[in-house]
Amino acid sequence: SEHVDVVLFAGDAYRTRRPNPTYQREFARRIGRLSSEGIPVLLLVGNHDKPNVPERENTLGIFATLDIENVSVAAVPSVLTLPTAGGGVQVVALPWITRSELLTKEEYKNKSIEEIDTIALEKVERLLANLVRQLNHSMPAVLVAHATVHGASYGSERSVMLGQEMVLPLSLVANPAFDYVALGHIHRHQVL
């Protein structure tokens, strides 16, 4: 009834990595309703959606497997174009990224946490710059990221990984290439 153009879900569909089937059913029911209304939906993988074991599927992977119409799942950094009633919208998707996904053992061997953070952040900056270069500047572009951003304060759900996660500089997400930025992970609305 609100004539929604697109739904951007910035991660953490469930409170745990092994959600109760009832929660999965209810989340799927809502995604199915959006899909049946012809509303494009992007589901970004957050830290709660990722398994502890890399070989296992994330909790949102079932939507990609079932190839549900109008639903896209972003489990890896990428640029997607979502068709809307008003034209295409480009989405730079930056799901939850861990240091271990970015760095080889050789890259962090014998390095301090500060050195590892610096190397990992440089890789994320290059990754994001590469994704921005792929954008078509004649279309709106949105960044959807599941990340901690410098200066953000946590909501009621305090991160259990505090001190172990990368913190993106605000300048990285405040890129003028983005017409809008949607961030997950902090669980609290705020303007930075």
CSV table of C-alpha atoms in Angstrom, one decimal:
chain,number,residue,atom,x,y,z
A,1,SER,CA,0.0,0.0,0.0
A,2,GLU,CA,3.0,2.3,0.4
A,3,HIS,CA,4.2,1.7,-3.2
A,4,VAL,CA,7.6,0.5,-2.1
A,5,ASP,CA,10.3,0.6,-4.8
A,6,VAL,CA,12.8,-1.8,-3.1
A,7,VAL,CA,13.5,-3.4,0.2
A,8,LEU,CA,17.1,-3.5,1.4
A,9,PHE,CA,17.7,-5.8,4.3
A,10,ALA,CA,21.1,-5.1,5.8
A,11,GLY,CA,21.7,-8.4,7.6
A,12,ASP,CA,21.0,-10.3,10.8
A,13,ALA,CA,17.8,-12.0,9.9
A,14,TYR,CA,17.9,-13.9,13.2
A,15,ARG,CA,19.4,-13.5,16.6
A,16,THR,CA,21.6,-16.6,16.2
A,17,ARG,CA,23.4,-18.5,13.5
A,18,ARG,CA,21.1,-21.5,14.1
A,19,PRO,CA,17.6,-20.0,14.0
A,20,ASN,CA,14.5,-21.7,15.3
A,21,PRO,CA,12.5,-23.1,12.3
A,22,THR,CA,9.5,-21.0,13.4
A,23,TYR,CA,11.5,-17.8,13.1
A,24,GLN,CA,12.8,-19.0,9.7
A,25,ARG,CA,9.2,-19.7,8.5
A,26,GLU,CA,8.0,-16.3,9.7
A,27,PHE,CA,10.9,-14.5,8.0
A,28,ALA,CA,10.3,-16.4,4.8
A,29,ARG,CA,6.6,-15.6,4.9
A,30,ARG,CA,7.4,-11.9,5.0
A,31,ILE,CA,10.0,-12.2,2.2
A,32,GLY,CA,7.5,-14.2,0.2
A,33,ARG,CA,4.8,-11.5,0.6
A,34,LEU,CA,7.2,-8.9,-0.7
A,35,SER,CA,8.2,-11.1,-3.6
A,36,SER,CA,4.6,-11.8,-4.6
A,37,GLU,CA,3.9,-8.1,-4.6
A,38,GLY,CA,6.7,-7.6,-7.2
A,39,ILE,CA,8.9,-5.7,-4.8
A,40,PRO,CA,12.6,-6.3,-5.3
A,41,VAL,CA,14.3,-7.4,-2.1
A,42,LEU,CA,18.0,-7.5,-1.3
A,43,LEU,CA,19.0,-9.8,1.6
A,44,LEU,CA,22.6,-9.0,2.8
A,45,VAL,CA,24.4,-11.6,4.9
A,46,GLY,CA,25.2,-10.3,8.4
A,47,ASN,CA,27.4,-11.8,11.2
A,48,HIS,CA,24.3,-13.5,12.7
A,49,ASP,CA,23.6,-15.1,9.3
A,50,LYS,CA,27.0,-16.6,8.9
A,51,PRO,CA,27.9,-20.0,10.2
A,52,ASN,CA,31.0,-20.5,12.4
A,53,VAL,CA,32.2,-23.1,9.9
A,54,PRO,CA,33.1,-21.7,6.4
A,55,GLU,CA,31.9,-24.8,4.6
A,56,ARG,CA,28.3,-24.4,5.9
A,57,GLU,CA,25.6,-22.3,4.2
A,58,ASN,CA,24.5,-19.0,5.7
A,59,THR,CA,21.0,-18.7,7.0
A,60,LEU,CA,19.8,-16.6,4.0
A,61,GLY,CA,21.3,-19.0,1.4
A,62,ILE,CA,18.0,-20.9,1.1
A,63,PHE,CA,16.5,-17.8,-0.7
A,64,ALA,CA,19.2,-18.0,-3.3
A,65,THR,CA,18.8,-21.8,-3.7
A,66,LEU,CA,15.1,-21.5,-4.2
A,67,ASP,CA,15.6,-18.7,-6.7
A,68,ILE,CA,12.7,-16.7,-5.4
A,69,GLU,CA,11.5,-14.1,-7.8
A,70,ASN,CA,12.4,-10.5,-6.9
A,71,VAL,CA,14.8,-11.7,-4.1
A,72,SER,CA,18.6,-11.4,-4.3
A,73,VAL,CA,21.0,-12.6,-1.6
A,74,ALA,CA,24.4,-10.9,-1.3
A,75,ALA,CA,26.8,-13.2,0.5
A,76,VAL,CA,29.9,-11.8,-1.1
A,77,PRO,CA,30.9,-8.2,-1.9
A,78,SER,CA,29.3,-7.3,-5.2
A,79,VAL,CA,27.4,-4.8,-7.3
A,80,LEU,CA,23.8,-5.8,-8.1
A,81,THR,CA,21.2,-3.9,-10.2
A,82,LEU,CA,17.7,-4.2,-8.9
A,83,PRO,CA,14.8,-3.4,-11.3
A,84,THR,CA,12.2,-1.1,-9.7
A,85,ALA,CA,9.0,0.5,-11.0
A,86,GLY,CA,11.0,3.8,-11.3
A,87,GLY,CA,14.0,2.3,-13.0
A,88,GLY,CA,17.1,0.4,-12.0
A,89,VAL,CA,18.9,0.9,-8.7
A,90,GLN,CA,22.5,-0.2,-8.2
A,91,VAL,CA,23.4,-1.7,-4.9
A,92,VAL,CA,27.0,-2.1,-3.7
A,93,ALA,CA,26.6,-5.0,-1.3
A,94,LEU,CA,29.2,-5.4,1.5
A,95,PRO,CA,28.2,-8.3,3.7
A,96,TRP,CA,29.8,-9.0,7.0
A,97,ILE,CA,33.5,-9.6,6.4
A,98,THR,CA,36.0,-11.1,8.8
A,99,ARG,CA,39.7,-10.6,8.9
A,100,SER,CA,40.2,-14.3,8.1
A,101,GLU,CA,38.3,-13.9,4.9
A,102,LEU,CA,40.5,-11.1,3.8
A,103,LEU,CA,44.0,-12.2,4.9
A,104,THR,CA,46.0,-15.3,4.3
A,105,LYS,CA,48.0,-16.8,7.2
A,106,GLU,CA,51.2,-15.4,5.7
A,107,GLU,CA,49.8,-11.9,5.7
A,108,TYR,CA,49.0,-11.9,9.4
A,109,LYS,CA,51.8,-14.2,10.6
A,110,ASN,CA,53.8,-12.5,13.4
A,111,LYS,CA,51.8,-9.3,13.1
A,112,SER,CA,50.2,-7.3,15.9
A,113,ILE,CA,46.4,-6.8,16.0
A,114,GLU,CA,47.0,-3.2,14.9
A,115,GLU,CA,49.0,-4.3,11.9
A,116,ILE,CA,46.4,-6.9,11.0
A,117,ASP,CA,43.6,-4.3,11.3
A,118,THR,CA,45.5,-1.9,9.0
A,119,ILE,CA,46.1,-4.5,6.4
A,120,ALA,CA,42.5,-5.8,6.5
A,121,LEU,CA,41.1,-2.2,6.3
A,122,GLU,CA,43.3,-1.4,3.3
A,123,LYS,CA,41.9,-4.5,1.6
A,124,VAL,CA,38.4,-3.4,2.3
A,125,GLU,CA,39.1,0.1,1.0
A,126,ARG,CA,40.5,-1.4,-2.3
A,127,LEU,CA,37.6,-3.8,-2.5
A,128,LEU,CA,35.0,-1.0,-2.1
A,129,ALA,CA,36.9,1.3,-4.5
A,130,ASN,CA,36.8,-1.6,-7.1
A,131,LEU,CA,33.0,-2.0,-6.6
A,132,VAL,CA,32.5,1.8,-7.0
A,133,ARG,CA,34.4,1.7,-10.3
A,134,GLN,CA,31.8,-0.8,-11.6
A,135,LEU,CA,28.9,1.6,-11.1
A,136,ASN,CA,27.0,3.2,-13.9
A,137,HIS,CA,26.8,6.8,-12.9
A,138,SER,CA,23.6,7.4,-14.8
A,139,MET,CA,21.7,5.2,-12.2
A,140,PRO,CA,21.2,5.7,-8.5
A,141,ALA,CA,23.6,3.8,-6.3
A,142,VAL,CA,23.2,2.6,-2.8
A,143,LEU,CA,25.7,1.1,-0.4
A,144,VAL,CA,24.3,-1.7,1.8
A,145,ALA,CA,26.8,-2.9,4.3
A,146,HIS,CA,26.8,-5.0,7.5
A,147,ALA,CA,29.7,-3.4,9.3
A,148,THR,CA,30.8,-1.3,12.2
A,149,VAL,CA,31.5,2.3,11.4
A,150,HIS,CA,33.7,4.6,13.4
A,151,GLY,CA,31.7,6.9,15.6
A,152,ALA,CA,28.6,4.7,15.8
A,153,SER,CA,27.2,3.7,19.1
A,154,TYR,CA,25.7,0.3,19.7
A,155,GLY,CA,22.0,-0.3,20.4
A,156,SER,CA,20.6,-2.6,23.0
A,157,GLU,CA,22.2,-5.6,21.3
A,158,ARG,CA,25.9,-5.2,22.2
A,159,SER,CA,28.3,-6.9,19.9
A,160,VAL,CA,29.8,-10.1,21.3
A,161,MET,CA,32.7,-9.5,18.9
A,162,LEU,CA,33.6,-6.1,20.3
A,163,GLY,CA,37.3,-5.6,19.9
A,164,GLN,CA,37.5,-8.3,17.3
A,165,GLU,CA,35.8,-6.7,14.4
A,166,MET,CA,37.0,-4.2,11.8
A,167,VAL,CA,35.8,-0.6,12.2
A,168,LEU,CA,35.3,1.2,8.9
A,169,PRO,CA,36.2,4.9,8.8
A,170,LEU,CA,33.2,7.1,8.2
A,171,SER,CA,34.8,8.5,5.1
A,172,LEU,CA,34.7,5.1,3.4
A,173,VAL,CA,30.9,4.8,3.6
A,174,ALA,CA,30.3,8.6,3.0
A,175,ASN,CA,31.5,8.2,-0.6
A,176,PRO,CA,29.8,10.7,-2.9
A,177,ALA,CA,29.2,7.8,-5.4
A,178,PHE,CA,26.4,6.6,-3.1
A,179,ASP,CA,23.0,8.3,-3.2
A,180,TYR,CA,22.1,6.4,0.0
A,181,VAL,CA,23.8,4.3,2.6
A,182,ALA,CA,22.1,1.6,4.5
A,183,LEU,CA,24.1,0.0,7.3
A,184,GLY,CA,23.3,-3.1,9.4
A,185,HIS,CA,25.1,-4.5,12.5
A,186,ILE,CA,24.8,-1.6,14.9
A,187,HIS,CA,21.1,-2.3,15.5
A,188,ARG,CA,20.4,1.4,16.3
A,189,HIS,CA,19.2,4.2,14.0
A,190,GLN,CA,21.6,7.2,14.1
A,191,VAL,CA,23.1,9.9,11.9
A,192,LEU,CA,26.8,10.0,11.8
